[in-house]
XYZ file of C-alpha atoms in Angstrom:
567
model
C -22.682 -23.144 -42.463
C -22.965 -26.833 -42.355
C -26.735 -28.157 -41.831
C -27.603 -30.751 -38.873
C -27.825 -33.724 -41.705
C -24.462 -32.856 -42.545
C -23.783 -33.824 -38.737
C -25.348 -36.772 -38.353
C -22.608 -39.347 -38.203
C -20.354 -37.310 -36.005
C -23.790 -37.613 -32.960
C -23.748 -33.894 -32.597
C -26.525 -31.427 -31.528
C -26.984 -27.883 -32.597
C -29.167 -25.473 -30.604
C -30.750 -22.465 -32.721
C -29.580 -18.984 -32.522
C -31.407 -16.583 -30.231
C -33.420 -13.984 -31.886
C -31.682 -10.881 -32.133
C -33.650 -9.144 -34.693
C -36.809 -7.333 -33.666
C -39.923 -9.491 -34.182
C -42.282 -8.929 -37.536
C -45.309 -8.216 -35.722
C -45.772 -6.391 -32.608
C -48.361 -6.686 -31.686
C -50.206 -3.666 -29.415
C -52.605 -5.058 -26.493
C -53.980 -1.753 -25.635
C -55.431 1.444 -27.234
C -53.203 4.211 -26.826
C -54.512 7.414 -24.489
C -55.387 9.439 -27.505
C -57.945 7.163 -28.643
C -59.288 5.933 -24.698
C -60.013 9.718 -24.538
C -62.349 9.590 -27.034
C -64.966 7.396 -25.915
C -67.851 9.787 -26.957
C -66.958 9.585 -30.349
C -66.391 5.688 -29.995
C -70.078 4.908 -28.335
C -71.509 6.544 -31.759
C -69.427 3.978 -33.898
C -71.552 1.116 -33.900
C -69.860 -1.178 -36.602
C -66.277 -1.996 -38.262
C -67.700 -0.679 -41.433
C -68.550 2.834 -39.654
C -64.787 3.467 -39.209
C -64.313 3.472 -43.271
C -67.158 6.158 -43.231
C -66.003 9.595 -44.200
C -66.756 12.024 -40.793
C -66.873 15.664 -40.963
C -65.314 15.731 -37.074
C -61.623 16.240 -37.008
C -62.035 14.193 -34.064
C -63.980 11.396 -35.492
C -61.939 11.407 -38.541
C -58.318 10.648 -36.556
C -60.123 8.617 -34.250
C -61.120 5.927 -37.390
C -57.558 6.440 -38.857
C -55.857 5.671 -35.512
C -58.305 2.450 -34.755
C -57.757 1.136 -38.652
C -54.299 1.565 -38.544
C -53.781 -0.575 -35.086
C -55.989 -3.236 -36.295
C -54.068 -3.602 -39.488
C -50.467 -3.470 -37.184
C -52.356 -6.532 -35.256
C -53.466 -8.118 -38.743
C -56.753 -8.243 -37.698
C -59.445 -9.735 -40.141
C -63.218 -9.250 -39.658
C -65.709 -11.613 -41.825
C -69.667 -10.900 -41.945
C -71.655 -8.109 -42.483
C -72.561 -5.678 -39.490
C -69.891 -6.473 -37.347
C -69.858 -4.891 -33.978
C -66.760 -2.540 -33.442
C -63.943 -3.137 -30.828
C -64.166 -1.417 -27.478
C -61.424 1.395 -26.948
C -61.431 0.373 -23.016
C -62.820 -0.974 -19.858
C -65.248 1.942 -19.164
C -66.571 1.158 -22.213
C -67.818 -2.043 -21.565
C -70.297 0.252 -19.273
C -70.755 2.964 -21.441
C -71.285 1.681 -24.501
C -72.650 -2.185 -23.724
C -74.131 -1.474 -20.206
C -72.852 -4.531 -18.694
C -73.598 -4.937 -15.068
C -70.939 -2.869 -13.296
C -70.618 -5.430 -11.150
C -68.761 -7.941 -13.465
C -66.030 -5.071 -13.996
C -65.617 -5.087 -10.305
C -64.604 -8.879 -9.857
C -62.191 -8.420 -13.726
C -60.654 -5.889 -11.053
C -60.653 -7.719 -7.787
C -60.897 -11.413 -8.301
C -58.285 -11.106 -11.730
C -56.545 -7.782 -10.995
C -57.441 -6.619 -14.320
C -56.966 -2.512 -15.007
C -57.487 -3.037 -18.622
C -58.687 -5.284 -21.590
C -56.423 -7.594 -23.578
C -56.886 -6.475 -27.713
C -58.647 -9.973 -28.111
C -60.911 -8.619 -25.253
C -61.817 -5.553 -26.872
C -62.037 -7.359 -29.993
C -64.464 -10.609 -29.034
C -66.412 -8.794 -26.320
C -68.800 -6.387 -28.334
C -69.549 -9.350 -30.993
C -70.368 -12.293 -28.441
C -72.713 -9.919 -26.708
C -74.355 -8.695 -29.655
C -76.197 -11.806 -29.675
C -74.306 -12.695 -33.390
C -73.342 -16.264 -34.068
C -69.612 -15.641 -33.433
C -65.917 -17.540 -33.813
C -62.995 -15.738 -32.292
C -59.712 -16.755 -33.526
C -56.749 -15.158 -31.390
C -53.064 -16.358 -29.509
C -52.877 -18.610 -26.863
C -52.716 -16.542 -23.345
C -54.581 -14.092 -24.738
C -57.891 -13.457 -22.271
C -60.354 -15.645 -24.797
C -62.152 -17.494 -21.748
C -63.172 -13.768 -20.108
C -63.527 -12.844 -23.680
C -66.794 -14.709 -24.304
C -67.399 -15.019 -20.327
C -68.189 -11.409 -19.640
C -70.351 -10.977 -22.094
C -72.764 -14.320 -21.956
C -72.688 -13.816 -17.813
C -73.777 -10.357 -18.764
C -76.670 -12.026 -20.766
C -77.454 -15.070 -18.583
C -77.924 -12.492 -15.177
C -80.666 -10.524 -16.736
C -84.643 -11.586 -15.672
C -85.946 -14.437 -17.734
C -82.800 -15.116 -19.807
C -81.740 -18.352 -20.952
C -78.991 -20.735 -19.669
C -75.797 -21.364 -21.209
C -73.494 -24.575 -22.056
C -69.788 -23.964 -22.496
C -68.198 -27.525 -24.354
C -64.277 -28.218 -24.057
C -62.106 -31.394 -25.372
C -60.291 -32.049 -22.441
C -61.081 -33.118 -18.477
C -58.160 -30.458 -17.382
C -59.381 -27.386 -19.682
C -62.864 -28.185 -18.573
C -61.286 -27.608 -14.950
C -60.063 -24.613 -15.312
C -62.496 -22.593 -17.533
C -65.114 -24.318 -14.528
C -62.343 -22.071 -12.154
C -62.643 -18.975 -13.720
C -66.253 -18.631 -14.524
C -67.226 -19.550 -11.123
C -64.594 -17.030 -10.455
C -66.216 -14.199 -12.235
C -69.635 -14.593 -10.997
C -68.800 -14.951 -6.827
C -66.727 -11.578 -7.382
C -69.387 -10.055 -8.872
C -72.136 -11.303 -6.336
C -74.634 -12.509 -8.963
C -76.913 -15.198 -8.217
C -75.822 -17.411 -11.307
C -75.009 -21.009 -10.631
C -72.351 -22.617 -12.240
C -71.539 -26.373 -12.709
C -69.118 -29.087 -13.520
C -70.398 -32.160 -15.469
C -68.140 -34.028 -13.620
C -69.808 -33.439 -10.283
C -73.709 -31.962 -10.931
C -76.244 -34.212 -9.988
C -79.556 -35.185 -12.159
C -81.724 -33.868 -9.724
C -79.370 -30.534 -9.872
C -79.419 -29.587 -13.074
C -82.594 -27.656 -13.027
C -80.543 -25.259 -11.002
C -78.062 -24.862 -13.257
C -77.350 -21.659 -15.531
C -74.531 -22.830 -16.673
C -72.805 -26.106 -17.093
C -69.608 -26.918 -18.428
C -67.857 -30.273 -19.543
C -67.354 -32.218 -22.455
C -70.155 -33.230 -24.989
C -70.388 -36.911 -24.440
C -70.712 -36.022 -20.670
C -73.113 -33.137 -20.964
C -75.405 -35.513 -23.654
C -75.895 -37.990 -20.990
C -76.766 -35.693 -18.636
C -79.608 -34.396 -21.025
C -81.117 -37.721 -21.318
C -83.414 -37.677 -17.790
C -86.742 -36.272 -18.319
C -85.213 -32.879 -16.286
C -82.174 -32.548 -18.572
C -84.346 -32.745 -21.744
C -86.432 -29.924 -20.342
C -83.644 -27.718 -19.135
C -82.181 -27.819 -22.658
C -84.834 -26.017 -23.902
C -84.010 -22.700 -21.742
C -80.351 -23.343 -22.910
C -79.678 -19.740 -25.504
C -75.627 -19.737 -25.052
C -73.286 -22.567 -26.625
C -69.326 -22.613 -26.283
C -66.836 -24.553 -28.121
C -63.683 -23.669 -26.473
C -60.751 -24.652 -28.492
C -62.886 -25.203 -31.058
C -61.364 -26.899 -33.777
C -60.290 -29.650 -31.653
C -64.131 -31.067 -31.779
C -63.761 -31.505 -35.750
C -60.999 -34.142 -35.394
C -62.080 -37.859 -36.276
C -61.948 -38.566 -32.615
C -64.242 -35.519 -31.678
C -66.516 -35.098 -34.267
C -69.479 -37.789 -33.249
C -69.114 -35.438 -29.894
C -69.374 -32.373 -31.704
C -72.382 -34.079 -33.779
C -74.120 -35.012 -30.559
C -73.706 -31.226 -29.589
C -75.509 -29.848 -32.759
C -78.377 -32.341 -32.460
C -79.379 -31.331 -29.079
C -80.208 -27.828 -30.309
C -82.291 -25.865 -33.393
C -79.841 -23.753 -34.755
C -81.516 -20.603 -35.658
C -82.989 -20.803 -31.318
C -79.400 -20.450 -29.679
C -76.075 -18.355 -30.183
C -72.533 -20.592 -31.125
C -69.798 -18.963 -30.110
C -66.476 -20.618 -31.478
C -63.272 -19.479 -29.990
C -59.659 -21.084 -30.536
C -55.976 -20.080 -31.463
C -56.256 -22.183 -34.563
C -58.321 -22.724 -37.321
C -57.169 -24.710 -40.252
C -59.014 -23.861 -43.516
C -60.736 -27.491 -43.868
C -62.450 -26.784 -40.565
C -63.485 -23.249 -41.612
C -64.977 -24.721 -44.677
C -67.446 -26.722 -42.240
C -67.908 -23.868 -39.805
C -69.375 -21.517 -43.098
C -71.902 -24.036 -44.136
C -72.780 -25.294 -40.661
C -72.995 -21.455 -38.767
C -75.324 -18.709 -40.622
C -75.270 -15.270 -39.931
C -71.541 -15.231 -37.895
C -69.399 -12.321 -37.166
C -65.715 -13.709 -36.971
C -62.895 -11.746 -36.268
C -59.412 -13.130 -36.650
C -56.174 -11.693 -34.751
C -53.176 -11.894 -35.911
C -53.221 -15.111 -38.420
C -54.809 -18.553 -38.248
C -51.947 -20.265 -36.668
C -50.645 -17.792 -33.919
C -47.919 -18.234 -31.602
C -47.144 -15.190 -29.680
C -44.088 -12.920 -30.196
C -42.735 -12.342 -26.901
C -42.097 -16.783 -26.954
C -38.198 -16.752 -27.833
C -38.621 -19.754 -30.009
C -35.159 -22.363 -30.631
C -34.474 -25.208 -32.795
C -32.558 -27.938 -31.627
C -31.639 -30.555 -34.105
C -30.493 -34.099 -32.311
C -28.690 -36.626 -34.781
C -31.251 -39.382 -33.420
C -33.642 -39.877 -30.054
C -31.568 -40.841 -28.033
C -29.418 -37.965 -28.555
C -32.463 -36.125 -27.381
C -31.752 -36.906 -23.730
C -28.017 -35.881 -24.196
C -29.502 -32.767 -25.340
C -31.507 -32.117 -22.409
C -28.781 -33.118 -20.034
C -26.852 -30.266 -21.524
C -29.957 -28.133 -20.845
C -30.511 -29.085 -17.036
C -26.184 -28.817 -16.949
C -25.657 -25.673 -18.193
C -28.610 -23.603 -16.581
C -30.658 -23.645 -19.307
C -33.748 -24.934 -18.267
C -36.656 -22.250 -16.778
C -38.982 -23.502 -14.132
C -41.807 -24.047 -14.215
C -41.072 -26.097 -17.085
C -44.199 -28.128 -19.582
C -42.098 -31.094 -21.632
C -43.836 -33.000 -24.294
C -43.629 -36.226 -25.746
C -45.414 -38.249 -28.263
C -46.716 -41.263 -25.952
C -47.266 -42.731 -22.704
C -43.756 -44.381 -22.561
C -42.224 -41.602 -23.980
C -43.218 -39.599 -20.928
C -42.891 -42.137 -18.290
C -38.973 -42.454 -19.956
C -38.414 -39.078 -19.626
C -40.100 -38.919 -16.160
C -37.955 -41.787 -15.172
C -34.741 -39.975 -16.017
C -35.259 -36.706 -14.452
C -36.207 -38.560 -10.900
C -32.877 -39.790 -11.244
C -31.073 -36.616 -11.771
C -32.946 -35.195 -8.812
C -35.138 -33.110 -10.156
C -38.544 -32.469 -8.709
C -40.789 -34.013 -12.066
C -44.316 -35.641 -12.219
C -45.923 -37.022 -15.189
C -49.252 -36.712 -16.781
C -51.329 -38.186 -19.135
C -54.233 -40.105 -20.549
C -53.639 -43.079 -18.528
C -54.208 -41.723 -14.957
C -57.086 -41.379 -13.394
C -59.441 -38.055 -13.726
C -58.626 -37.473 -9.796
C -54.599 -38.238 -10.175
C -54.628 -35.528 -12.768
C -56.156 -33.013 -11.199
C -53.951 -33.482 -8.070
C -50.734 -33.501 -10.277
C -51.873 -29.944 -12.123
C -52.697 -28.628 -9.113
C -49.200 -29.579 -7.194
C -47.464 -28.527 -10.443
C -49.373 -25.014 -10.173
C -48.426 -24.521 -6.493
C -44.825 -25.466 -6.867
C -44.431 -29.008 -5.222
C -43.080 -30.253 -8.368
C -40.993 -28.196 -11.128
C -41.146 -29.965 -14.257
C -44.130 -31.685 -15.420
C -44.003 -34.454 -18.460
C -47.088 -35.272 -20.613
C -48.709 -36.079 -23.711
C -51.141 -33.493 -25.903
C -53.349 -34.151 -23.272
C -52.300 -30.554 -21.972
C -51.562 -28.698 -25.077
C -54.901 -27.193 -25.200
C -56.191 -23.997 -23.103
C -54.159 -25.274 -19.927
C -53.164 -21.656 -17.979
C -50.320 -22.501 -15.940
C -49.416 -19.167 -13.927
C -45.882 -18.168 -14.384
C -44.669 -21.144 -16.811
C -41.333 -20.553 -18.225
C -40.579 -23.304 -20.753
C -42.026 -25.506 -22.792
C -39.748 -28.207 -24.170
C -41.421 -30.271 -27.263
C -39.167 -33.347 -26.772
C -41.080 -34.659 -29.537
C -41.637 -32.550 -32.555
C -45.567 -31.646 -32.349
C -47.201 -33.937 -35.564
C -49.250 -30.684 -36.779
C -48.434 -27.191 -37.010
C -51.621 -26.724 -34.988
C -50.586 -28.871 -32.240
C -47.052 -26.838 -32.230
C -49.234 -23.389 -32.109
C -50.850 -24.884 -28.839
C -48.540 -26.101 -26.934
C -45.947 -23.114 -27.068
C -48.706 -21.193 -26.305
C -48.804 -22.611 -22.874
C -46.166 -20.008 -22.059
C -45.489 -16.641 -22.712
C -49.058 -15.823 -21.208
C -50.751 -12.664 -20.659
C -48.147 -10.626 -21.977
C -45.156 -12.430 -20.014
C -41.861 -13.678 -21.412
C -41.512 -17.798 -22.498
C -39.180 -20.196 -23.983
C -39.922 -22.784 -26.546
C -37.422 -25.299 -27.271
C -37.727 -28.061 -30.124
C -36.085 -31.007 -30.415
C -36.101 -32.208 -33.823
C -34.330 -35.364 -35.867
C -33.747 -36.068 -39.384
C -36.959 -38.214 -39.922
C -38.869 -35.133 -38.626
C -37.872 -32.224 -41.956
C -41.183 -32.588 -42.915
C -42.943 -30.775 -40.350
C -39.984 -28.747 -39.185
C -39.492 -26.686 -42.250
C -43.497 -25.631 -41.942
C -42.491 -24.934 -38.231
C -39.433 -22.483 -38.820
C -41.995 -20.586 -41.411
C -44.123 -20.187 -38.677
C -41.334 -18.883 -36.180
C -40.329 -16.477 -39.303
C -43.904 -15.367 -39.219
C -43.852 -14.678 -35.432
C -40.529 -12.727 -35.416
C -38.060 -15.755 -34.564
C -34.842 -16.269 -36.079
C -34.254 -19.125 -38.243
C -30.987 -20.320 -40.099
C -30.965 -19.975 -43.462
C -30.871 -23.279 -44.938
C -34.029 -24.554 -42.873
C -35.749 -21.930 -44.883
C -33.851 -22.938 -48.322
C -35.710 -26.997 -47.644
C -38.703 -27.439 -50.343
C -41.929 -26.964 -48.206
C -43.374 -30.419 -48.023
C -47.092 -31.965 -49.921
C -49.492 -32.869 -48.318
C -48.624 -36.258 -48.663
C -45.707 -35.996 -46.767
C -47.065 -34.798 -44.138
C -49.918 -36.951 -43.691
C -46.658 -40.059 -43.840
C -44.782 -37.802 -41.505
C -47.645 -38.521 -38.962
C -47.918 -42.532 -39.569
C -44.243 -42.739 -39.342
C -43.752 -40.946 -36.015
C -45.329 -44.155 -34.217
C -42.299 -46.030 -35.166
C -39.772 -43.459 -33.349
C -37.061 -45.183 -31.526
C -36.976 -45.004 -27.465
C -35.232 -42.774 -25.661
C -32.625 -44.504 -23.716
C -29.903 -46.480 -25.748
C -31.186 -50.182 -25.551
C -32.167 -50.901 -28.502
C -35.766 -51.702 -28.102
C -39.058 -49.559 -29.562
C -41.352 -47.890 -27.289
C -43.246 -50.428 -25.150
C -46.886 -48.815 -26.930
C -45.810 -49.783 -30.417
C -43.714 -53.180 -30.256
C -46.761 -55.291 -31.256
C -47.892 -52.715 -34.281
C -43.542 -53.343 -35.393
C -43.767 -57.008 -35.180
C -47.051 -57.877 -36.614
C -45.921 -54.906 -39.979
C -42.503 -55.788 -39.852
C -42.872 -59.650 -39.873
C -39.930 -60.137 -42.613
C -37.647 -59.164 -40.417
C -38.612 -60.983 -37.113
C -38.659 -64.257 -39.524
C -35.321 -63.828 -40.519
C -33.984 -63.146 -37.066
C -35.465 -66.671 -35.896
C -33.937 -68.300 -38.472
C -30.602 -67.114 -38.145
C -31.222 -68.471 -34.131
C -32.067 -71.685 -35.293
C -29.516 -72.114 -37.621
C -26.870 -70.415 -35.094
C -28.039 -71.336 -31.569
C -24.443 -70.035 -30.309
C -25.416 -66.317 -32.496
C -21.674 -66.664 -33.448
C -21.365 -66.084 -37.666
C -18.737 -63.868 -40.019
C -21.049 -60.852 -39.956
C -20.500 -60.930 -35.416
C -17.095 -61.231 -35.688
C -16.956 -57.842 -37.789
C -19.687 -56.237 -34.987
C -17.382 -57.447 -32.070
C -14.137 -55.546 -34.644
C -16.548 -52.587 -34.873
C -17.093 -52.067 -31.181
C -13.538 -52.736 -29.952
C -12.339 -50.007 -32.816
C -15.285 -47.571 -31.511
C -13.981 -48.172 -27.291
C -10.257 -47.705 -28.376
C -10.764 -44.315 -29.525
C -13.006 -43.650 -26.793
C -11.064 -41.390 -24.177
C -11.395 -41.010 -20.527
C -13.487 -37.429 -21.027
C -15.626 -38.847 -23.667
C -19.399 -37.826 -21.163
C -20.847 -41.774 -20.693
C -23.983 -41.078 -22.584
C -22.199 -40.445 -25.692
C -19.978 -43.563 -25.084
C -23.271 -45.754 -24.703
C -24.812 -44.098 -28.023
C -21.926 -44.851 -30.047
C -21.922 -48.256 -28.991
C -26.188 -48.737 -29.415
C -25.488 -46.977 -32.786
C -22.100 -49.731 -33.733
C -24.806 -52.693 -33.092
C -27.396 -51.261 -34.479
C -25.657 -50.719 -37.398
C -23.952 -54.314 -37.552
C -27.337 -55.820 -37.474
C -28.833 -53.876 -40.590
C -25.913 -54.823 -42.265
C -26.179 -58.674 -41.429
C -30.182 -58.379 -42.385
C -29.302 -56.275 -45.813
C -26.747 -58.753 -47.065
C -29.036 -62.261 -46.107
């Protein structure tokens, strides 16, 4: 079989094979009935390391087997000493944690939930143990309720302290606000819970818990009531928690730790990522912590049928999803992502004028805009909804069939998160990729991932050397200077200035050809102009028109590299 880069001149696209193999890891998200049964013999296991203990109880004994065995199906890894052990079901959050009854009566009315995800039965006996804790687990898979039973649990009892829950983004920070508040009006408790974007200063000594971002939250802190509430604060969240030790973050996640003595509250860490350079950090910065890891520390769920689609160059990225809207192929509700503002506005700007219902999203807007646009896009007014990374992180979209990366993610972490917007609690997604020559680097660490997850991936992806480090860190500078999306010939509006002022040579050159040839007519046009009339002769009448206007962007772009090579 002939890879994609053997392709390239011919324009083609080539859409990866559908999985027909049966996934790696299947992964189990609840306790079989032999071992719910046995919640007497559960209640008297206390710790991980109890189920390695030798039992006399022929009960007790297959009990431990059974429970070992499904966490090692699940690849689950447990680090620290003392670790609580996982619940075997719901009653047992009663039973064996005596949390308020009431809190499993709104899981059951205001969520509809029967039973507890794995990462549920996992994460829950840890956070409320009162441990230090970091709970690594797939996207979609419960992790907000995961660490939000357990600290409401906490936070409701007489004299107990308040709790701060941290996020990276104004739309995550929306919806965790959602399902908290959620949680504690089905459950009747007289907890108050509030926004950073909308709590007052004279409010916050009201407030048990408050949730925003940590440059918001810091502010808040700074009256003479905020620095006085903070005391009483015992709970601290970092949702998607490895986003707060990027350059961009970390001051924020600095001006978190400051606020607090660290041996006086509990950090609870949870994400579907965590690269080893920010584990190194978390180890020397968090004593004490029980972590439990489920499934890998890059997880993208198994029941996302994941495709690679390799396009010859970006433009050929829009033919590509023309042939997805054409032939039926694209699932609504539908996330797309691209790699900047323009890119999305582009893309945005297209589907309008195919008549699709599309809106757009991203940095840019306003914090009001955005949540108006999520919450239209969640109810159905509009089908398809374009954006930057701004939602790859924690976003719960009900019922989301697709995710499209129209730009290949830079970071196999940023891939892991924004897949995982579908394919939630236990439903069915599609991931597509679209993927060009200049992006190998990144896609051959990609398809091992998809290998990893149960995905099928051709053979001679696999057969690419795995890239250094280097060249993946040049990978990432070099995806600013991607080509737009429509064939014109011109950059991306955001990076135009960054060309110019790096590529100066060329910009030189092209004035002085102007001056010297106001009329633009020299030897090296004449043999463009024969190009293009050779490339519209063997055009036909069924040639589709955006192929016909590639070829002819690619013929001039082509005759001008050749004119600057040979001056």
């Amino acid at each position: 079989m002939l890879s994609p880069y053997q392709l390239l001149k011919s324009g083609s696209t080539i859409r990866q094979k559908q999985s027909s193999t049966k996934p790696i890891i299947q992964p189990e998200e609840h306790f079989d009935e032999t071992l719910e049964n046995c919640s007497e013999v559960a209640n008297r296991i206390l710790f991980v390391d109890d189920l390695k203990t030798t039992y006399e109880s022929k009960e007790a004994k297959q009990f431990c087997l059974k429970t070992l065995t499904l966490l090692k199906k699940n690849r689950v890894a447990y680090t620290g000493l003392k670790v609580p052990a996982p619940l075997i079901s719901m009653s047992t959050l009663n039973s064996r944690l005596a949390i308020n009854p009431a809190l499993l009566t709104s899981l059951s009315n205001q969520f509809g939930i029967s039973s507890l995800t794995l990462t549920q039965k996992l994460g829950i006996p840890i956070i409320h143990s009162l441990r230090n804790s970091i709970c690594i687990a797939p996207t979609g898979s419960g992790k907000t309720l995961t660490y939000g039973v357990p600290l409401i649990d906490l936070i409701q009892k007489p004299n107990a302290g308040k709790m701060i829950i941290y996020v990276p983004t104004f739309e995550l920070h929306l919806q965790i606000f959602k399902i908290i508040s959620k949680l504690v009006r089905g459950a009747s408790l007289p907890i108050r819970v509030f926004s950073s974007h909308n709590i007052k200063e004279e409010e916050i000594e009201a407030a048990d818990v408050l949730i925003g971002s940590p440059d918001r939250i810091s502010k808040l802190l700074e009256c003479e009531k905020g620095q006085e509430w903070v005391k009483k604060v015992k709970h601290v969240v970092f949702d998607e928690a490895d986003k707060f030790f990027e350059l961009n973050l970390m001051n924020q996640m600095e001006m978190a730790l400051q606020q607090f003595k660290p041996d006086e509250v509990q950090w609870i860490l949870v994400s579907a990522t965590l690269p080893q350079a920010v584990e190194k950090i978390i180890s020397n910065v968090f004593n004490d912590r029980a972590q439990v890891v489920i499934g890998g520390k890059l997880n993208v769920l198994n029941k996302i049928n994941q495709q690679l689609v390799f396009c010859s160059s970006e433009e050929a990225k829009l033919i590509e999803l023309t042939h997805t809207v054409n032939t039926g192929g694209l699932k609504v509700p539908c996330l797309i992502f691209a790699q900047s503002r323009e890119r999305v506005r582009s893309i945005y700007r297209e589907l309008k004028a195919w008549g699709i219902h599309a809106e757009f999203l991203d940095g840019a807007l306003n914090l009001e805009s955005r949540k108006q646009i999520i919450e239209d896009f969640e109810a159905g007014k509009s089908l398809v909804l374009i954006t930057t990374d701004v939602l790859a992180r924690g976003i719960d979209i009900k019922g989301l069939k697709m995710v499209i990366n129209f730009d290949v993610p830079t970071t196999c972490v940023s891939y892991v998160h924004r897949v995982g917007r579908t394919g939630r609690a236990g439903a069915d997604g599609t991931a597509l990729t679209f993927y060009t020559p200049m992006d190998k680097p990144i896609v051959r660490k990609i398809a091992e991932m998809m290998i990893q997850s149960g995905c099928q991936v051709d053979e001679w992806l696999m057969k690419l050397k795995m890239p250094s480090k280097r060249q993946l860190e040049e990978f990432q500078k070099n995806t600013r200077w991607r080509e737009g999306i429509l064939p014109s010939g011109k950059k991306d509006a955001d990076f135009i200035e960054e060309i110019k002022r790096r590529d100066g040579t060329f910009y030189k050159k092209l004035k002085q050809e102007k001056r010297e040839n106001p009329d633009g007519s020299d030897e090296s046009g004449e043999e463009q102009s024969e190009n293009q009339i050779e490339i519209e002769e063997e055009e036909t009448q069924n040639t589709p028109e955006p192929i016909k206007q590639e070829r002819k962007f690619l013929s001039k772009r082509l005759g001008r590299m050749s004119k600057f090579a040979s001056s």
